[in-house]
Amino acid sequence: MGRGRADSDQAVGRPWLLYLTAGTVLVIGYWLTPVGDTGRAALYCLIGVSSVVAVLIGVVRFRPTPRLPWLLLGAGQVVYVIAGMTCCLLYDVPDTMDFRTVSDAFVLLRYPFVVTGLVLLARYRTPGRDLPGLLDTGTFAAAVTMLAWVYLIGPRVRGGPGRLGEAVPLLGHPAMDLVLFAVGVKLLLGSGRQPLALFLLMGNLVAVMTADTLYGLQRLNGTYQPGNILDVIWLAGSLALGAAALHPTMARIADQAPAGDVGLGRCRLAVLFGAALVAPVTMLVQYARGITHDIPVIAVAYTLMFLLTIARMTVLLSDQRRLAITDALTGLYTRRFLEAELPIELARVRRTGGLLALFIIDVDHFKAINDHYGHPAGDRVLAEISVRLRGTTRPGDVLARYGGEEFALLAPNVHLDELSVVAERMRTRVAANPITVNADISLFATVSVGACAFPVHVSDQVELVGMADRALYRAKALGRDRTVVWDDVASATAVPGDGPGSAADSREARETRETRETRNAHDIRTTTA
């Protein structure tokens, strides 16, 4: 069975490699065909159109969620292909306007589609504010913008108004490439998995940006000739886009990053370190060349990158502190944080009066969920339960993941008669609706809750935790899916139920458990998303 699955995976992943291989052969054939030959123009158009078809096939076959970013990338490639075809068709037509001007216009129209598609992919990968990604992107953008000014834009500005006017239209490509570069870096350096399709997509961006920059330089220097090596680079970028769309991992590029995935890996740190060295190295090179015009620009860029790096380290330190007290799966506080807050809240209650309540919540029959549906399903159940429990808390409450399937709520300033109300609110919120664990399975989950209050029921921290835990186990013994509040005479009041130890309660416990397990099994077999 293992070999069959491996062969199946290899067969699924083969089209992108076949496309890349066949496309490389066509690019070589294009390069070997003489400039001006009709077959050369046909090969150029064929390779460009094939990348658009590959994007459409990938969207239909792998059904990425969402599809809009890939459709926008495909639309941008359509405009790019039109630009290339315009260049090929008008090259040998006499008495026409400059074909390069028409081609440049279509190339510039491509950028809004591509940039929007990449921004959407980045947003889906890291929803909300991704401050580390923005700071890293800013560092790279500052380095690249400085290089563009020193070696591309600055010399044209100092060349006089005539040369600047000539350069402005051609500088549109590198200017838009800077925007494309910033968005691409944000996508690559953002949190989340980095499948092979993402690197193929980055290959497309690198090829396009490299060719566009060289094209602008050659046009400004008057050395550009149609059909040179830049066409090969552009075609290689088209092949990389098509291969990315045909790779099975293209549907995973937009997968949301885990909540705790904010680390600064070695590769990312090395690249940031290299970007920070760009400014001083450039300053030394310009000094050795005897060119001092751009020293203020380099100094400003260096200062900006320094400030961005300091801000990045500050954010990293803050993230590490947050991760130290946050459970990665549920996003709740950790048990260590709750245990650190407990003596602080106890001291506050002793000083100012009032009550401090501790609720311990345990998921019923959680081991059966893990055994029957697997640990990923169990993780989704815990994550959804944590969301529902968080919806019952107030500002100032501390909700933590206390153990494997246990949660704890530390609630200050709760009245004694509200203990059962708060506990019931959590229990009913969890049991209200089924939890979807995958596309085909939904199940009901219940919790048991034990509660205790200081100083009414206990006199210190050890007793508070111990009595809340005993109240929880009392709720378990009474049949689960219920709440128990520990009182000051070491007895328990169960809700719902007819009293501890009664025959009716024992019978109801058995019936509740059997009914819940039967309903779970029925819902799992019949409920679909």
Short mmCIF file of C-alpha atoms in Angstrom, two decimals:
data_model
loop_
_atom_site.label_atom_id
_atom_site.label_comp_id
_atom_site.label_asym_id
_atom_site.label_seq_id
_atom_site.Cartn_x
_atom_site.Cartn_y
_atom_site.Cartn_z
CA MET A 1 0.00 0.00 0.00
CA GLY A 2 2.89 2.39 0.78
CA ARG A 3 4.40 1.94 -2.68
CA GLY A 4 1.01 2.44 -4.35
CA ARG A 5 0.47 5.67 -2.49
CA ALA A 6 3.97 6.88 -3.38
CA ASP A 7 3.41 6.08 -7.06
CA SER A 8 0.09 7.91 -6.95
CA ASP A 9 1.71 10.99 -5.41
CA GLN A 10 4.47 10.90 -8.02
CA ALA A 11 1.92 10.68 -10.81
CA VAL A 12 0.01 13.62 -9.41
CA GLY A 13 3.17 15.74 -9.16
CA ARG A 14 4.53 14.81 -12.63
CA PRO A 15 2.62 17.27 -14.91
CA TRP A 16 4.42 20.34 -13.57
CA LEU A 17 7.80 18.70 -14.19
CA LEU A 18 6.80 17.57 -17.68
CA TYR A 19 5.58 21.08 -18.45
CA LEU A 20 8.81 22.60 -17.18
CA THR A 21 10.92 20.16 -19.19
CA ALA A 22 8.97 20.60 -22.42
CA GLY A 23 8.96 24.38 -21.95
CA THR A 24 12.73 24.43 -21.47
CA VAL A 25 13.15 22.56 -24.76
CA LEU A 26 10.93 25.15 -26.49
CA VAL A 27 12.92 28.02 -24.98
CA ILE A 28 16.15 26.48 -26.26
CA GLY A 29 14.53 26.10 -29.69
CA TYR A 30 13.45 29.74 -29.54
CA TRP A 31 16.99 30.89 -28.75
CA LEU A 32 18.48 28.84 -31.59
CA THR A 33 15.96 30.14 -34.16
CA PRO A 34 17.22 33.21 -36.09
CA VAL A 35 15.81 36.61 -35.10
CA GLY A 36 13.01 37.69 -37.43
CA ASP A 37 12.03 34.14 -38.29
CA THR A 38 8.29 33.47 -38.13
CA GLY A 39 8.89 30.27 -36.18
CA ARG A 40 10.69 32.24 -33.47
CA ALA A 41 7.68 34.52 -32.95
CA ALA A 42 5.38 31.48 -32.93
CA LEU A 43 7.48 29.78 -30.23
CA TYR A 44 7.44 32.94 -28.10
CA CYS A 45 3.66 33.19 -28.29
CA LEU A 46 3.22 29.45 -27.71
CA ILE A 47 5.25 29.46 -24.49
CA GLY A 48 3.42 32.53 -23.18
CA VAL A 49 -0.03 31.13 -23.96
CA SER A 50 0.93 27.77 -22.40
CA SER A 51 1.53 29.46 -19.04
CA VAL A 52 -1.99 30.93 -19.11
CA VAL A 53 -3.46 27.52 -19.95
CA ALA A 54 -1.41 25.96 -17.15
CA VAL A 55 -2.85 28.42 -14.63
CA LEU A 56 -6.40 27.61 -15.71
CA ILE A 57 -5.72 23.85 -15.54
CA GLY A 58 -4.22 24.20 -12.07
CA VAL A 59 -7.21 26.18 -10.78
CA VAL A 60 -9.67 23.60 -12.15
CA ARG A 61 -7.68 20.56 -11.08
CA PHE A 62 -6.49 21.50 -7.60
CA ARG A 63 -9.31 23.93 -6.67
CA PRO A 64 -7.31 26.33 -4.52
CA THR A 65 -9.18 28.24 -1.85
CA PRO A 66 -9.48 31.05 -2.67
CA ARG A 67 -9.30 30.98 -6.46
CA LEU A 68 -9.28 34.74 -7.05
CA PRO A 69 -5.53 35.28 -6.50
CA TRP A 70 -4.65 32.64 -9.11
CA LEU A 71 -7.20 34.02 -11.54
CA LEU A 72 -5.65 37.47 -11.14
CA LEU A 73 -2.18 36.04 -11.75
CA GLY A 74 -3.54 34.35 -14.87
CA ALA A 75 -5.12 37.59 -16.05
CA GLY A 76 -1.82 39.40 -15.56
CA GLN A 77 -0.07 36.74 -17.60
CA VAL A 78 -2.64 37.20 -20.39
CA VAL A 79 -1.74 40.90 -20.59
CA TYR A 80 1.95 39.96 -20.49
CA VAL A 81 1.47 37.55 -23.40
CA ILE A 82 -0.34 40.26 -25.38
CA ALA A 83 2.65 42.56 -24.80
CA GLY A 84 5.02 39.92 -26.12
CA MET A 85 2.85 39.13 -29.11
CA THR A 86 2.60 42.84 -29.93
CA CYS A 87 6.36 43.09 -29.92
CA CYS A 88 6.70 40.04 -32.18
CA LEU A 89 3.99 41.03 -34.67
CA LEU A 90 4.95 44.69 -35.07
CA TYR A 91 8.70 44.14 -35.22
CA ASP A 92 8.82 43.71 -39.00
CA VAL A 93 5.90 45.98 -39.88
CA PRO A 94 7.16 49.16 -41.59
CA ASP A 95 5.79 52.65 -41.03
CA THR A 96 4.20 51.83 -37.67
CA MET A 97 4.59 53.56 -34.36
CA ASP A 98 7.35 52.33 -32.13
CA PHE A 99 6.28 48.77 -31.27
CA ARG A 100 8.19 48.97 -27.99
CA THR A 101 5.92 51.77 -26.78
CA VAL A 102 2.82 49.63 -27.35
CA SER A 103 4.48 46.63 -25.70
CA ASP A 104 5.57 48.71 -22.69
CA ALA A 105 2.00 49.93 -22.19
CA PHE A 106 0.68 46.36 -22.00
CA VAL A 107 3.48 45.34 -19.63
CA LEU A 108 2.56 48.15 -17.25
CA LEU A 109 -1.10 47.06 -17.35
CA ARG A 110 -0.02 43.66 -16.06
CA TYR A 111 1.22 44.90 -12.69
CA PRO A 112 -2.14 45.72 -11.02
CA PHE A 113 -3.36 42.15 -11.63
CA VAL A 114 -0.19 40.50 -10.34
CA VAL A 115 0.27 42.77 -7.33
CA THR A 116 -3.36 42.35 -6.26
CA GLY A 117 -3.14 38.57 -6.60
CA LEU A 118 0.04 38.39 -4.51
CA VAL A 119 -1.39 40.71 -1.85
CA LEU A 120 -4.45 38.47 -1.52
CA LEU A 121 -2.27 35.37 -1.16
CA ALA A 122 -0.23 37.09 1.55
CA ARG A 123 -3.38 38.20 3.37
CA TYR A 124 -4.84 34.71 3.36
CA ARG A 125 -1.56 33.22 4.62
CA THR A 126 -1.26 35.69 7.50
CA PRO A 127 -4.66 37.30 8.19
CA GLY A 128 -4.74 40.38 10.35
CA ARG A 129 -1.71 42.55 11.02
CA ASP A 130 1.56 40.82 10.14
CA LEU A 131 3.89 43.41 11.64
CA PRO A 132 7.06 41.26 11.42
CA GLY A 133 6.42 40.61 7.73
CA LEU A 134 5.81 44.31 7.06
CA LEU A 135 9.03 45.32 8.83
CA ASP A 136 11.09 42.72 6.96
CA THR A 137 9.53 43.80 3.68
CA GLY A 138 10.33 47.42 4.49
CA THR A 139 13.98 46.52 5.10
CA PHE A 140 14.30 44.78 1.75
CA ALA A 141 12.38 47.51 -0.07
CA ALA A 142 14.67 50.20 1.38
CA ALA A 143 17.78 48.32 0.21
CA VAL A 144 16.47 47.69 -3.29
CA THR A 145 15.13 51.25 -3.68
CA MET A 146 18.49 52.66 -2.68
CA LEU A 147 20.27 50.51 -5.29
CA ALA A 148 17.74 51.54 -7.93
CA TRP A 149 18.38 55.21 -7.19
CA VAL A 150 22.17 54.94 -7.08
CA TYR A 151 22.63 52.93 -10.27
CA LEU A 152 19.49 53.53 -12.33
CA ILE A 153 17.45 56.60 -11.45
CA GLY A 154 20.05 58.97 -10.01
CA PRO A 155 22.34 59.09 -13.06
CA ARG A 156 19.34 59.94 -15.30
CA VAL A 157 18.16 62.69 -12.96
CA ARG A 158 21.63 64.28 -12.99
CA GLY A 159 21.81 63.93 -16.77
CA GLY A 160 19.57 66.94 -17.29
CA PRO A 161 15.85 67.50 -18.01
CA GLY A 162 16.06 66.03 -21.49
CA ARG A 163 17.53 62.78 -20.34
CA LEU A 164 15.17 62.62 -17.36
CA GLY A 165 12.16 63.08 -19.66
CA GLU A 166 13.44 60.27 -21.82
CA ALA A 167 13.99 58.05 -18.80
CA VAL A 168 10.68 58.56 -17.00
CA PRO A 169 8.56 56.26 -19.21
CA LEU A 170 11.21 53.54 -19.14
CA LEU A 171 11.64 53.80 -15.36
CA GLY A 172 8.02 52.70 -14.98
CA HIS A 173 9.13 49.05 -15.25
CA PRO A 174 11.70 49.10 -12.43
CA ALA A 175 9.43 51.30 -10.32
CA MET A 176 6.58 48.80 -10.57
CA ASP A 177 9.09 45.99 -10.07
CA LEU A 178 9.97 47.55 -6.73
CA VAL A 179 6.32 47.28 -5.71
CA LEU A 180 6.23 43.72 -7.02
CA PHE A 181 9.43 42.94 -5.13
CA ALA A 182 8.04 44.27 -1.84
CA VAL A 183 4.84 42.22 -2.16
CA GLY A 184 6.78 39.11 -3.17
CA VAL A 185 9.10 39.42 -0.19
CA LYS A 186 6.08 39.87 2.08
CA LEU A 187 4.59 36.66 0.67
CA LEU A 188 7.82 34.69 0.96
CA LEU A 189 8.87 35.90 4.41
CA GLY A 190 5.41 35.77 5.95
CA SER A 191 4.44 33.08 8.40
CA GLY A 192 3.17 29.71 7.22
CA ARG A 193 4.31 26.78 5.13
CA GLN A 194 6.45 27.31 2.05
CA PRO A 195 5.51 24.65 -0.50
CA LEU A 196 7.41 24.11 -3.73
CA ALA A 197 4.73 25.94 -5.70
CA LEU A 198 5.53 29.10 -3.71
CA PHE A 199 9.20 28.95 -4.70
CA LEU A 200 8.23 28.39 -8.34
CA LEU A 201 6.00 31.45 -8.12
CA MET A 202 8.90 33.42 -6.63
CA GLY A 203 11.04 32.21 -9.56
CA ASN A 204 8.54 33.82 -11.89
CA LEU A 205 8.79 37.14 -10.04
CA VAL A 206 12.60 37.08 -9.93
CA ALA A 207 12.83 36.36 -13.67
CA VAL A 208 10.37 39.09 -14.59
CA MET A 209 11.97 41.69 -12.33
CA THR A 210 15.47 40.85 -13.57
CA ALA A 211 14.47 41.07 -17.24
CA ASP A 212 12.47 44.27 -16.73
CA THR A 213 15.37 45.99 -14.96
CA LEU A 214 17.90 44.99 -17.62
CA TYR A 215 15.43 46.02 -20.32
CA GLY A 216 15.12 49.50 -18.83
CA LEU A 217 18.90 49.87 -18.61
CA GLN A 218 19.42 48.70 -22.19
CA ARG A 219 16.72 51.03 -23.50
CA LEU A 220 18.26 53.99 -21.69
CA ASN A 221 21.74 53.10 -22.90
CA GLY A 222 20.52 52.49 -26.44
CA THR A 223 21.80 48.89 -26.49
CA TYR A 224 18.49 47.02 -26.54
CA GLN A 225 17.91 44.69 -29.46
CA PRO A 226 14.72 42.57 -29.81
CA GLY A 227 15.36 38.87 -29.46
CA ASN A 228 18.31 39.09 -27.09
CA ILE A 229 18.84 37.11 -23.88
CA LEU A 230 16.11 39.08 -22.08
CA ASP A 231 13.47 37.14 -24.03
CA VAL A 232 14.85 33.91 -22.59
CA ILE A 233 14.58 35.30 -19.07
CA TRP A 234 11.01 36.45 -19.66
CA LEU A 235 10.06 33.05 -21.08
CA ALA A 236 11.69 31.31 -18.11
CA GLY A 237 9.47 33.38 -15.84
CA SER A 238 6.39 32.28 -17.77
CA LEU A 239 7.44 28.63 -17.40
CA ALA A 240 7.93 29.09 -13.65
CA LEU A 241 4.40 30.49 -13.30
CA GLY A 242 2.90 27.61 -15.29
CA ALA A 243 4.86 25.03 -13.28
CA ALA A 244 3.73 26.64 -10.01
CA ALA A 245 0.09 26.42 -11.10
CA LEU A 246 0.45 22.75 -12.13
CA HIS A 247 2.17 21.67 -8.92
CA PRO A 248 -0.15 19.98 -6.38
CA THR A 249 1.01 22.31 -3.59
CA MET A 250 -0.39 25.37 -5.37
CA ALA A 251 -3.58 24.94 -3.36
CA ARG A 252 -1.60 25.20 -0.11
CA ILE A 253 0.09 28.53 -0.76
CA ALA A 254 -2.88 30.39 0.74
CA ASP A 255 -3.11 28.11 3.81
CA GLN A 256 -3.35 30.15 6.98
CA ALA A 257 -0.24 30.13 9.12
CA PRO A 258 -0.41 28.61 12.64
CA ALA A 259 -1.03 31.05 15.45
CA GLY A 260 2.44 30.54 16.94
CA ASP A 261 4.39 30.70 13.70
CA VAL A 262 6.26 33.97 14.22
CA GLY A 263 9.83 32.74 14.48
CA LEU A 264 12.88 34.24 12.79
CA GLY A 265 14.56 31.29 11.05
CA ARG A 266 18.23 31.08 10.12
CA CYS A 267 17.61 31.65 6.43
CA ARG A 268 15.40 34.66 7.07
CA LEU A 269 17.91 36.08 9.56
CA ALA A 270 20.78 35.61 7.09
CA VAL A 271 18.85 37.37 4.31
CA LEU A 272 17.95 40.28 6.61
CA PHE A 273 21.58 40.52 7.68
CA GLY A 274 22.63 40.69 4.04
CA ALA A 275 20.06 43.39 3.29
CA ALA A 276 21.33 45.48 6.21
CA LEU A 277 24.86 45.36 4.74
CA VAL A 278 23.78 46.67 1.33
CA ALA A 279 23.97 50.35 2.33
CA PRO A 280 27.47 50.39 3.88
CA VAL A 281 28.89 48.23 1.07
CA THR A 282 27.36 50.54 -1.55
CA MET A 283 28.81 53.56 0.25
CA LEU A 284 32.30 52.01 0.18
CA VAL A 285 31.95 51.15 -3.53
CA GLN A 286 30.86 54.70 -4.40
CA TYR A 287 33.69 56.14 -2.31
CA ALA A 288 36.20 53.95 -4.13
CA ARG A 289 34.78 55.17 -7.46
CA GLY A 290 35.09 58.77 -6.31
CA ILE A 291 31.34 59.37 -6.60
CA THR A 292 29.84 61.23 -3.66
CA HIS A 293 26.56 62.50 -5.10
CA ASP A 294 24.49 59.72 -3.55
CA ILE A 295 26.03 59.66 -0.05
CA PRO A 296 22.96 61.43 1.50
CA VAL A 297 20.58 58.94 -0.13
CA ILE A 298 22.67 56.00 1.08
CA ALA A 299 22.85 57.48 4.59
CA VAL A 300 19.06 57.94 4.74
CA ALA A 301 18.49 54.37 3.50
CA TYR A 302 20.99 53.01 6.02
CA THR A 303 19.29 54.89 8.86
CA LEU A 304 15.88 53.64 7.78
CA MET A 305 17.07 50.03 7.60
CA PHE A 306 18.71 50.37 11.02
CA LEU A 307 15.48 51.65 12.57
CA LEU A 308 13.45 48.90 10.87
CA THR A 309 15.87 46.28 12.19
CA ILE A 310 15.59 47.62 15.75
CA ALA A 311 11.80 47.62 15.44
CA ARG A 312 11.93 44.04 14.12
CA MET A 313 13.97 42.88 17.12
CA THR A 314 11.52 44.62 19.46
CA VAL A 315 8.58 42.87 17.82
CA LEU A 316 10.44 39.55 17.97
CA LEU A 317 11.08 39.97 21.68
CA SER A 318 7.42 40.85 22.26
CA ASP A 319 6.30 37.82 20.26
CA GLN A 320 8.56 35.51 22.24
CA ARG A 321 7.15 36.83 25.50
CA ARG A 322 3.63 36.34 24.19
CA LEU A 323 4.36 32.81 22.99
CA ALA A 324 5.79 31.93 26.39
CA ILE A 325 2.37 32.51 27.98
CA THR A 326 0.14 31.44 25.04
CA ASP A 327 -0.93 27.94 24.07
CA ALA A 328 -0.09 27.41 20.38
CA LEU A 329 -3.14 25.29 19.57
CA THR A 330 -5.93 27.26 21.24
CA GLY A 331 -4.46 30.73 21.58
CA LEU A 332 -5.39 30.75 25.28
CA TYR A 333 -3.05 31.40 28.18
CA THR A 334 -0.85 28.57 29.39
CA ARG A 335 -1.17 26.81 32.71
CA ARG A 336 2.09 28.41 33.85
CA PHE A 337 0.66 31.88 33.27
CA LEU A 338 -2.53 31.05 35.19
CA GLU A 339 -0.54 29.65 38.10
CA ALA A 340 1.55 32.83 38.12
CA GLU A 341 -1.58 35.02 38.14
CA LEU A 342 -3.33 33.02 40.86
CA PRO A 343 -1.26 34.22 43.87
CA ILE A 344 -1.42 37.79 42.57
CA GLU A 345 -5.23 37.68 42.44
CA LEU A 346 -5.41 35.97 45.85
CA ALA A 347 -3.31 38.75 47.37
CA ARG A 348 -5.54 41.34 45.77
CA VAL A 349 -8.67 39.69 47.21
CA ARG A 350 -7.10 39.56 50.70
CA ARG A 351 -6.25 43.23 50.39
CA THR A 352 -9.48 44.62 48.88
CA GLY A 353 -12.10 41.96 49.61
CA GLY A 354 -14.48 40.25 47.22
CA LEU A 355 -14.39 36.77 45.71
CA LEU A 356 -12.04 34.95 43.36
CA ALA A 357 -13.58 32.04 41.48
CA LEU A 358 -11.73 29.19 39.78
CA PHE A 359 -13.50 27.02 37.20
CA ILE A 360 -11.90 23.87 35.82
CA ILE A 361 -13.46 22.59 32.59
CA ASP A 362 -12.84 19.13 31.15
CA VAL A 363 -13.94 17.86 27.71
CA ASP A 364 -16.09 14.73 28.08
CA HIS A 365 -14.99 11.54 26.28
CA PHE A 366 -12.12 13.34 24.60
CA LYS A 367 -9.95 10.23 24.49
CA ALA A 368 -12.67 8.49 22.47
CA ILE A 369 -12.64 11.35 19.95
CA ASN A 370 -8.87 11.05 19.53
CA ASP A 371 -8.99 7.27 19.26
CA HIS A 372 -11.85 7.19 16.76
CA TYR A 373 -11.11 10.19 14.52
CA GLY A 374 -7.44 10.87 15.10
CA HIS A 375 -5.49 13.59 16.85
CA PRO A 376 -6.03 16.26 14.14
CA ALA A 377 -9.78 15.97 14.74
CA GLY A 378 -9.18 16.21 18.48
CA ASP A 379 -7.11 19.34 17.96
CA ARG A 380 -9.92 20.96 15.97
CA VAL A 381 -12.38 20.10 18.75
CA LEU A 382 -10.13 21.71 21.36
CA ALA A 383 -9.62 24.80 19.21
CA GLU A 384 -13.37 25.27 18.67
CA ILE A 385 -14.18 24.69 22.35
CA SER A 386 -11.60 27.32 23.31
CA VAL A 387 -13.32 29.81 20.98
CA ARG A 388 -16.70 29.09 22.56
CA LEU A 389 -15.34 29.36 26.10
CA ARG A 390 -13.65 32.64 25.27
CA GLY A 391 -17.02 33.98 24.22
CA THR A 392 -18.32 33.57 27.78
CA THR A 393 -15.53 35.48 29.55
CA ARG A 394 -15.34 39.08 30.74
CA PRO A 395 -12.49 41.60 30.54
CA GLY A 396 -10.07 40.73 33.34
CA ASP A 397 -10.83 37.00 33.34
CA VAL A 398 -7.94 34.60 32.71
CA LEU A 399 -8.89 31.64 30.51
CA ALA A 400 -6.12 29.08 30.10
CA ARG A 401 -5.54 25.64 28.70
CA TYR A 402 -4.90 23.77 31.94
CA GLY A 403 -4.00 20.36 30.55
CA GLY A 404 -4.48 18.10 27.55
CA GLU A 405 -8.27 18.49 27.33
CA GLU A 406 -8.75 20.66 30.44
CA PHE A 407 -9.32 24.39 30.61
CA ALA A 408 -9.35 26.73 33.60
CA LEU A 409 -11.03 30.09 34.13
CA LEU A 410 -9.84 32.49 36.84
CA ALA A 411 -12.63 34.99 37.41
CA PRO A 412 -12.21 37.83 39.93
CA ASN A 413 -15.11 39.80 41.44
CA VAL A 414 -17.75 37.12 40.94
CA HIS A 415 -20.72 36.98 43.34
CA LEU A 416 -21.32 33.70 45.11
CA ASP A 417 -24.71 33.15 43.51
CA GLU A 418 -23.16 33.67 40.05
CA LEU A 419 -20.83 30.68 40.22
CA SER A 420 -23.37 28.19 38.93
CA VAL A 421 -24.60 30.70 36.34
CA VAL A 422 -21.10 31.20 34.90
CA ALA A 423 -20.41 27.47 34.92
CA GLU A 424 -23.71 26.71 33.18
CA ARG A 425 -23.06 29.40 30.60
CA MET A 426 -19.81 27.71 29.61
CA ARG A 427 -21.35 24.25 29.55
CA THR A 428 -24.33 25.22 27.41
CA ARG A 429 -22.21 27.33 25.02
CA VAL A 430 -19.97 24.36 24.25
CA ALA A 431 -22.85 21.89 23.78
CA ALA A 432 -25.07 24.23 21.78
CA ASN A 433 -23.89 23.32 18.26
CA PRO A 434 -21.95 20.50 16.62
CA ILE A 435 -18.25 20.96 15.89
CA THR A 436 -17.07 20.43 12.31
CA VAL A 437 -13.85 18.41 12.30
CA ASN A 438 -13.55 18.04 8.53
CA ALA A 439 -15.58 18.39 5.35
CA ASP A 440 -17.67 15.27 6.09
CA ILE A 441 -17.81 14.94 9.87
CA SER A 442 -19.45 17.01 12.59
CA LEU A 443 -19.94 15.94 16.19
CA PHE A 444 -21.32 17.23 19.46
CA ALA A 445 -18.93 17.80 22.36
CA THR A 446 -19.77 18.45 26.00
CA VAL A 447 -17.81 19.60 29.02
CA SER A 448 -17.99 19.09 32.75
CA VAL A 449 -17.26 22.06 35.01
CA GLY A 450 -16.09 22.25 38.61
CA ALA A 451 -16.06 25.57 40.49
CA CYS A 452 -14.76 26.89 43.78
CA ALA A 453 -14.43 30.38 45.30
CA PHE A 454 -11.94 32.05 47.62
CA PRO A 455 -12.32 32.86 50.50
CA VAL A 456 -15.86 31.49 50.91
CA HIS A 457 -15.04 27.84 50.21
CA VAL A 458 -11.29 27.66 50.83
CA SER A 459 -8.53 29.60 52.58
CA ASP A 460 -5.47 29.33 50.29
CA GLN A 461 -4.28 28.64 46.77
CA VAL A 462 -3.70 24.90 47.22
CA GLU A 463 -7.20 24.36 48.56
CA LEU A 464 -8.74 26.50 45.80
CA VAL A 465 -7.21 24.38 43.04
CA GLY A 466 -7.85 21.14 44.91
CA MET A 467 -11.52 21.81 45.65
CA ALA A 468 -12.22 23.03 42.09
CA ASP A 469 -10.63 19.84 40.82
CA ARG A 470 -12.68 17.71 43.19
CA ALA A 471 -15.83 19.51 42.10
CA LEU A 472 -14.93 18.68 38.49
CA TYR A 473 -14.52 15.01 39.27
CA ARG A 474 -17.80 15.09 41.15
CA ALA A 475 -19.43 16.39 37.94
CA LYS A 476 -17.77 13.55 36.04
CA ALA A 477 -19.04 10.98 38.54
CA LEU A 478 -22.56 12.35 38.24
CA GLY A 479 -22.65 11.57 34.52
CA ARG A 480 -20.68 14.33 32.76
CA ASP A 481 -22.14 17.27 30.81
CA ARG A 482 -22.94 19.11 34.04
CA THR A 483 -21.56 21.64 36.53
CA VAL A 484 -20.70 21.30 40.22
CA VAL A 485 -19.99 24.15 42.67
CA TRP A 486 -18.09 23.30 45.86
CA ASP A 487 -19.66 24.79 48.99
CA ASP A 488 -18.28 25.64 52.39
CA VAL A 489 -19.40 22.38 54.06
CA ALA A 490 -17.47 20.17 51.57
CA SER A 491 -20.61 19.09 49.73
CA ALA A 492 -21.52 19.58 46.09
CA THR A 493 -24.56 20.94 44.33
CA ALA A 494 -24.93 19.47 40.85
CA VAL A 495 -26.77 21.09 37.95
CA PRO A 496 -28.69 19.34 36.46
CA GLY A 497 -29.51 16.34 38.66
CA ASP A 498 -31.54 15.08 41.63
CA GLY A 499 -28.73 15.07 44.17
CA PRO A 500 -25.47 13.27 44.74
CA GLY A 501 -25.63 9.51 44.95
CA SER A 502 -29.31 9.18 44.18
CA ALA A 503 -30.61 6.32 42.05
CA ALA A 504 -32.29 8.73 39.68
CA ASP A 505 -29.01 10.59 39.23
CA SER A 506 -27.08 7.39 38.55
CA ARG A 507 -29.67 6.31 36.01
CA GLU A 508 -29.66 9.73 34.37
CA ALA A 509 -25.87 9.63 34.19
CA ARG A 510 -25.94 6.35 32.31
CA GLU A 511 -28.73 7.54 30.01
CA THR A 512 -26.97 10.85 29.33
CA ARG A 513 -23.71 9.14 28.44
CA GLU A 514 -25.35 6.52 26.23
CA THR A 515 -27.57 9.06 24.49
CA ARG A 516 -24.66 11.43 23.83
CA GLU A 517 -22.41 8.68 22.45
CA THR A 518 -25.26 7.39 20.24
CA ARG A 519 -25.97 10.89 18.97
CA ASN A 520 -22.27 11.49 18.23
CA ALA A 521 -22.03 8.27 16.26
CA HIS A 522 -25.20 9.11 14.33
CA ASP A 523 -24.10 12.69 13.62
CA ILE A 524 -20.67 11.57 12.47
CA ARG A 525 -22.20 9.13 10.00
CA THR A 526 -24.84 11.48 8.62
CA THR A 527 -23.69 15.09 9.00
CA THR A 528 -21.86 16.63 6.05
CA ALA A 529 -20.56 20.10 5.53
#
